[in-house]
PDB file of C-alpha atoms in Angstrom:
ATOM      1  CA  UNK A 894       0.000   0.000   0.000  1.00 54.00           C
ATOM      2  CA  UNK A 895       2.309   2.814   0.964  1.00 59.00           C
ATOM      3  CA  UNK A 896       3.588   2.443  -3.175  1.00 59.00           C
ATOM      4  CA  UNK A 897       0.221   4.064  -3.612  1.00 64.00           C
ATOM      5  CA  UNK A 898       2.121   7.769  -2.160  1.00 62.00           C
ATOM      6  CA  UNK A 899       5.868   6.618  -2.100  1.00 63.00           C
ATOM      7  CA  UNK A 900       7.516   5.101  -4.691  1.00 76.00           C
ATOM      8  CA  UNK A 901      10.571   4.351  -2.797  1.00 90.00           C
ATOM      9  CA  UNK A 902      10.791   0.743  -1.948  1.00 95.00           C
ATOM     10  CA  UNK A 903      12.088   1.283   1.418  1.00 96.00           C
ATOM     11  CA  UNK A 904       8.786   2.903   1.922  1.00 95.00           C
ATOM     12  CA  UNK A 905       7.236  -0.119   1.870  1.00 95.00           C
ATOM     13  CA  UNK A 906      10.394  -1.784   3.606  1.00 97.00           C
ATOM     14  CA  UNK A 907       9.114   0.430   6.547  1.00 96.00           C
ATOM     15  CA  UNK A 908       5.410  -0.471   6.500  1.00 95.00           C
ATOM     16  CA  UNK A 909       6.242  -4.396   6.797  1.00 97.00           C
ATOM     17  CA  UNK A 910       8.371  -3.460   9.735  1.00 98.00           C
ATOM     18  CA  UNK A 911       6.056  -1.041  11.457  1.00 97.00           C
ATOM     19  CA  UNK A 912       3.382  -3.716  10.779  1.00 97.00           C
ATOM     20  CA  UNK A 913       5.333  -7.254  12.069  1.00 98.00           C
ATOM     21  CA  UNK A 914       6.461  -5.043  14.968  1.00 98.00           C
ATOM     22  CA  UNK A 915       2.958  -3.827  16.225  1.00 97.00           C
ATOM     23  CA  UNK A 916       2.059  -7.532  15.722  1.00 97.00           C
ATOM     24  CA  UNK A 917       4.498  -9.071  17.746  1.00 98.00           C
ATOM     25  CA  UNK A 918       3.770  -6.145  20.388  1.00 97.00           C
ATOM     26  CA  UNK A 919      -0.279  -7.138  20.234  1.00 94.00           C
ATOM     27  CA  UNK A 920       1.163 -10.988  20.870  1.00 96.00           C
ATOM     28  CA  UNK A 921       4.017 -10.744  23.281  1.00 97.00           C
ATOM     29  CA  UNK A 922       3.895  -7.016  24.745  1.00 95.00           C
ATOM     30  CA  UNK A 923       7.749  -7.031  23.010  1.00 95.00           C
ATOM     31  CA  UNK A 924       8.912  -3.626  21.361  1.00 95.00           C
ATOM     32  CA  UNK A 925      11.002  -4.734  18.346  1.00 96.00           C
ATOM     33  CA  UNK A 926      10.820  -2.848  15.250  1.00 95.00           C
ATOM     34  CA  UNK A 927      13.700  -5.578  13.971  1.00 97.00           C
ATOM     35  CA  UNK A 928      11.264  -8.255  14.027  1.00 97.00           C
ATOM     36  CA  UNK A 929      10.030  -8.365  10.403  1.00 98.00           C
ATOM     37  CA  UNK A 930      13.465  -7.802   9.027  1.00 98.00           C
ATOM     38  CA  UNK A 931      13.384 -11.377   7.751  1.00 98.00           C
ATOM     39  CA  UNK A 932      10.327 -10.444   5.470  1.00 98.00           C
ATOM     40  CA  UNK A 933      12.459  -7.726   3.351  1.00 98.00           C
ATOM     41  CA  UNK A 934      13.969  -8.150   0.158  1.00 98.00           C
ATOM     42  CA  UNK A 935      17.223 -10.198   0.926  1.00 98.00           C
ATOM     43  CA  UNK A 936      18.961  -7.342  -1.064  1.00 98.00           C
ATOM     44  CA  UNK A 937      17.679  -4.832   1.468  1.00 98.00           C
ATOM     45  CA  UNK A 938      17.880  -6.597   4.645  1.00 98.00           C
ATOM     46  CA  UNK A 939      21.757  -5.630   6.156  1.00 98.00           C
ATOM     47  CA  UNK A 940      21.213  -2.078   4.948  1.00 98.00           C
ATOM     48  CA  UNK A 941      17.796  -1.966   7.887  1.00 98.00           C
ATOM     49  CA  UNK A 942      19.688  -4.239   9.923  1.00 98.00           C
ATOM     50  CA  UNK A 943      22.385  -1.369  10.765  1.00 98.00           C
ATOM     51  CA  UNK A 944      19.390   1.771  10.381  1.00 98.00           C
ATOM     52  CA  UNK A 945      17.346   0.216  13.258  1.00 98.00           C
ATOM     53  CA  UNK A 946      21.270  -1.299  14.999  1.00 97.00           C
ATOM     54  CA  UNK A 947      22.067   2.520  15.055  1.00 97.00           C
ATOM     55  CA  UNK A 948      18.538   4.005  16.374  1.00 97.00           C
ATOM     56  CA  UNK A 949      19.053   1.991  19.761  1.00 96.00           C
ATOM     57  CA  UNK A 950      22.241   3.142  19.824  1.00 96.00           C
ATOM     58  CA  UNK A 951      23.154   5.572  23.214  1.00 94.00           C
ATOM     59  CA  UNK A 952      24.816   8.695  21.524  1.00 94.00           C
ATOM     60  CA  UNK A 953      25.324  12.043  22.617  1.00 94.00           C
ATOM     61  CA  UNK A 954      22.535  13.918  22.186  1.00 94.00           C
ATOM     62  CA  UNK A 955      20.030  15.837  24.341  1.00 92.00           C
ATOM     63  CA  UNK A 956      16.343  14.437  23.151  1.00 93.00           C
ATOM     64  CA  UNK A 957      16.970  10.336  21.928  1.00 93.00           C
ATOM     65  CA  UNK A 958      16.731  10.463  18.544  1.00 95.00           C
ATOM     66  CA  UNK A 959      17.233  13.983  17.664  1.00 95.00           C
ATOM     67  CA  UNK A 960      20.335  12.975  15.029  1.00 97.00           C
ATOM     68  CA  UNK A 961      17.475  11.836  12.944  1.00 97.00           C
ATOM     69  CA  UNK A 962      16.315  14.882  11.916  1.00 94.00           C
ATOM     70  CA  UNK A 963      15.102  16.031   9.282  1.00 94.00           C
ATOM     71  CA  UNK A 964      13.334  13.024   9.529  1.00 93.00           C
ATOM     72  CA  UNK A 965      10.711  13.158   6.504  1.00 91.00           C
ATOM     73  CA  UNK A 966      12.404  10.562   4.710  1.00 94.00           C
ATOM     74  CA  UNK A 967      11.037   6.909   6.052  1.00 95.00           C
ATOM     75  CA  UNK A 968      14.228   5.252   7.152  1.00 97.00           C
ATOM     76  CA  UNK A 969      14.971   8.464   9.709  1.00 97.00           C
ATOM     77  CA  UNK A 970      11.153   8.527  10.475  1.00 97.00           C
ATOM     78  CA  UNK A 971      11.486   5.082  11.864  1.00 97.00           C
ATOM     79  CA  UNK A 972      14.923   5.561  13.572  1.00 98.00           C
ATOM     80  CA  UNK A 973      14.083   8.472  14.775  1.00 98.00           C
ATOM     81  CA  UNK A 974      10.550   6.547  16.471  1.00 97.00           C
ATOM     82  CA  UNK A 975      13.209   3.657  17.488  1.00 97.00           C
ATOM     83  CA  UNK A 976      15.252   5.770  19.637  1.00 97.00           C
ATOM     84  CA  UNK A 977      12.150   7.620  21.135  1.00 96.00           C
ATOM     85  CA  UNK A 978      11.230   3.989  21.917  1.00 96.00           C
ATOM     86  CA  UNK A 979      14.714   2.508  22.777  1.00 94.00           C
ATOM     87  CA  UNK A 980      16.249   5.516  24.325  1.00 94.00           C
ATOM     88  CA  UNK A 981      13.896   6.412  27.186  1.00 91.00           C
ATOM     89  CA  UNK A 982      13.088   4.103  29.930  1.00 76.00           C
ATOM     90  CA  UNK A 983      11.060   4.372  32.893  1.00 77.00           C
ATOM     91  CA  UNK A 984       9.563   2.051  35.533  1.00 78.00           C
ATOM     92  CA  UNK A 985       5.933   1.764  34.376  1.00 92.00           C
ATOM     93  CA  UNK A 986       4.526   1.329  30.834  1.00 93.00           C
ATOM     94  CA  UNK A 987       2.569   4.400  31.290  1.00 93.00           C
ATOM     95  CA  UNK A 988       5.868   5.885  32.016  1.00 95.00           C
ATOM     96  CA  UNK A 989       7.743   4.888  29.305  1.00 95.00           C
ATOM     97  CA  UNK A 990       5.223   5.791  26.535  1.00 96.00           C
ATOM     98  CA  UNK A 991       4.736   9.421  28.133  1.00 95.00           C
ATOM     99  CA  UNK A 992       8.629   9.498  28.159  1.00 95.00           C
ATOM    100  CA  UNK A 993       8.871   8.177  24.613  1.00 96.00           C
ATOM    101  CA  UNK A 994       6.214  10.231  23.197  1.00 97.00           C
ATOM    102  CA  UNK A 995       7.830  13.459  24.347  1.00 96.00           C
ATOM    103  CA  UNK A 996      10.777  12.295  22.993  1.00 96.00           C
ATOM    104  CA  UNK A 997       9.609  11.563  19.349  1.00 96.00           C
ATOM    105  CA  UNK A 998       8.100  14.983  19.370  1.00 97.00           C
ATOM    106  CA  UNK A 999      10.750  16.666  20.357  1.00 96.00           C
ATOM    107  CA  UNK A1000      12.984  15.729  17.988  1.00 95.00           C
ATOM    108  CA  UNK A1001      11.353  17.966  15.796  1.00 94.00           C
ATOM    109  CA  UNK A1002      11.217  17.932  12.347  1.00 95.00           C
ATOM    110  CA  UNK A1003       8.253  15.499  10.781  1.00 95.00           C
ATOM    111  CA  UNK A1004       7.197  14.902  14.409  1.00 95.00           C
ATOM    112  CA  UNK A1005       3.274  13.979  13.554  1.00 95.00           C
ATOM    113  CA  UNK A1006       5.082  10.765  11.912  1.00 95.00           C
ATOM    114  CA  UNK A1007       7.561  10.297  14.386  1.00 97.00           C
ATOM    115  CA  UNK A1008       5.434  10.693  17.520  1.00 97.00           C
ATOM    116  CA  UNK A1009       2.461   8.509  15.308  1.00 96.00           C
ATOM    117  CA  UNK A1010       5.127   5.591  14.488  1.00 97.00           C
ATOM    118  CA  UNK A1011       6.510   5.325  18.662  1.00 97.00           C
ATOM    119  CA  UNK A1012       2.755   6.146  19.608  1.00 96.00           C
ATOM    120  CA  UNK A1013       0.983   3.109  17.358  1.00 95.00           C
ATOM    121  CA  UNK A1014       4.008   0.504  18.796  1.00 97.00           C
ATOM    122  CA  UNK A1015       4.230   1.625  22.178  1.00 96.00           C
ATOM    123  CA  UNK A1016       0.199   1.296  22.439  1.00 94.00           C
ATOM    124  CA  UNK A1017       0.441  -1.909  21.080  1.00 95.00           C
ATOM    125  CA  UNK A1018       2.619  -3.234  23.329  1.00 96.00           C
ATOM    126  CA  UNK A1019       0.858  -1.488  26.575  1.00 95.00           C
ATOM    127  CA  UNK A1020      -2.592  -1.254  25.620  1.00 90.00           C
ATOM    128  CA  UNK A1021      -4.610   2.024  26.028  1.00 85.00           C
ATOM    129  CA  UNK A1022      -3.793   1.753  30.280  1.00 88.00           C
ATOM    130  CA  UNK A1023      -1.075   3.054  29.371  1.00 93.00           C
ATOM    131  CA  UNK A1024      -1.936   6.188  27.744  1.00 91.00           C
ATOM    132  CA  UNK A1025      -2.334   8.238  30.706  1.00 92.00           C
ATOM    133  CA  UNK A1026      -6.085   9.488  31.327  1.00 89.00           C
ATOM    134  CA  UNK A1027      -5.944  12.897  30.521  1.00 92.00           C
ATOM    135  CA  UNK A1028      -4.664  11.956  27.142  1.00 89.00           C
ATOM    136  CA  UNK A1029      -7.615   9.304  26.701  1.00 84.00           C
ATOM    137  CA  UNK A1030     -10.054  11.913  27.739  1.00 84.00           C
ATOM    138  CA  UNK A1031      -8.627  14.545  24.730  1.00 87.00           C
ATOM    139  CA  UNK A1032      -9.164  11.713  22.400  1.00 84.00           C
ATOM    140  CA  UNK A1033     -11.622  12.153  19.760  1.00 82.00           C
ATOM    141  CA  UNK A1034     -13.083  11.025  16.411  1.00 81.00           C
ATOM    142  CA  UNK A1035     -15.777  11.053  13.360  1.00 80.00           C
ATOM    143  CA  UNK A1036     -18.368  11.883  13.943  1.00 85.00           C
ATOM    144  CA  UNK A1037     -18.661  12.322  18.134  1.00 88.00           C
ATOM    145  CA  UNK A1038     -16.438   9.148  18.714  1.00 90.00           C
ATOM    146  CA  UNK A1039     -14.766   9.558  22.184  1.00 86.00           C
ATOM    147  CA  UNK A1040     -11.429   7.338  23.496  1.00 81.00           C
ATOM    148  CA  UNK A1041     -13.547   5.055  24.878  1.00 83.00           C
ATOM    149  CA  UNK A1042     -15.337   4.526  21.935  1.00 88.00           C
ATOM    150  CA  UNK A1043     -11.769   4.173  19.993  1.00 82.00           C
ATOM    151  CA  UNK A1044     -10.726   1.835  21.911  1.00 80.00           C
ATOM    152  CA  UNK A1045     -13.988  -0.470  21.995  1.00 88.00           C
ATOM    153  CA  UNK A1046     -13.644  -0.359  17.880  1.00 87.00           C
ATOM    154  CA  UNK A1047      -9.661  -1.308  18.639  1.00 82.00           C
ATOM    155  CA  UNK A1048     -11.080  -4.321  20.313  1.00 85.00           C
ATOM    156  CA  UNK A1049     -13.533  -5.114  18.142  1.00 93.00           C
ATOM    157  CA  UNK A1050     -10.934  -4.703  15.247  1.00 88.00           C
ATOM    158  CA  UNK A1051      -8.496  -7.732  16.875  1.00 78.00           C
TER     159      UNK A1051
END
């Protein structure tokens, strides 16, 4: 699907990624974007092998991630969401995707993606307890849909 808007294959590299990785978050509750690396192209695997290898790596730099900006292009999108996700810690899940959300956005740059990327894995992994309440409460869609009914559709969905 994403060849629809991006003709780059690595677009769609990052789509199968995204997607195995909220999958095996929904199953096991484990964050890893690498998961689905085994379901590229063989020619393309190494080269997102060392992308995602570098977005969990520590490096000096004030908000996690923040090298990876401008991060419009899809492969820093998605590092840039890895090290938001990687590169904060805390003791609760509610804690960590607060931490991690702040992060992707304040890397700056394309942070809708970014933040929309970390957001869609962390809340796979957590589940909407996580997402602290005020957050839930702000939560709204089409037409006069509230969180709550979001995340009823969510569950109705899996």
């Amino acid at each position: 699907m994403a060849s629809l808007t991006h003709a780059d294959p690595l677009a769609g590299d990052s789509c199968v990624l995204w997607s195995e990785a909220v999958r095996v978050a929904i199953q096991s509750g484990e964050l890893r974007v690498d998961a689905g690396v085994d379901l590229l192209p063989e020619s393309r695997r190494r080269g997102w092998g060392t992308w995602l290898a570098a977005a969990r790596q520590p490096a000096d730099e004030i908000v996690p991630g923040a090298r990876f900006a401008p991060n419009g292009y899809t492969v820093t999108a998605l590092q840039a969401a890895v090290a938001a996700i990687h590169l904060t810690a805390a003791t609760t899940p509610s804690g960590h995707l607060t931490e991690a959300l702040h992060a992707a956005v304040r890397v700056g740059d394309d942070t809708d993606t970014v933040a929309a990327i970390a957001g869609a894995l962390l809340g796979a992994a957590y589940g909407a307890v996580a997402i602290p309440t005020a957050w839930r409460a702000a939560v709204h869609g089409w037409p006069g849909l509230d969180g709550e009914d979001l995340v009823r559709l969510g569950r109705a969905a899996l």
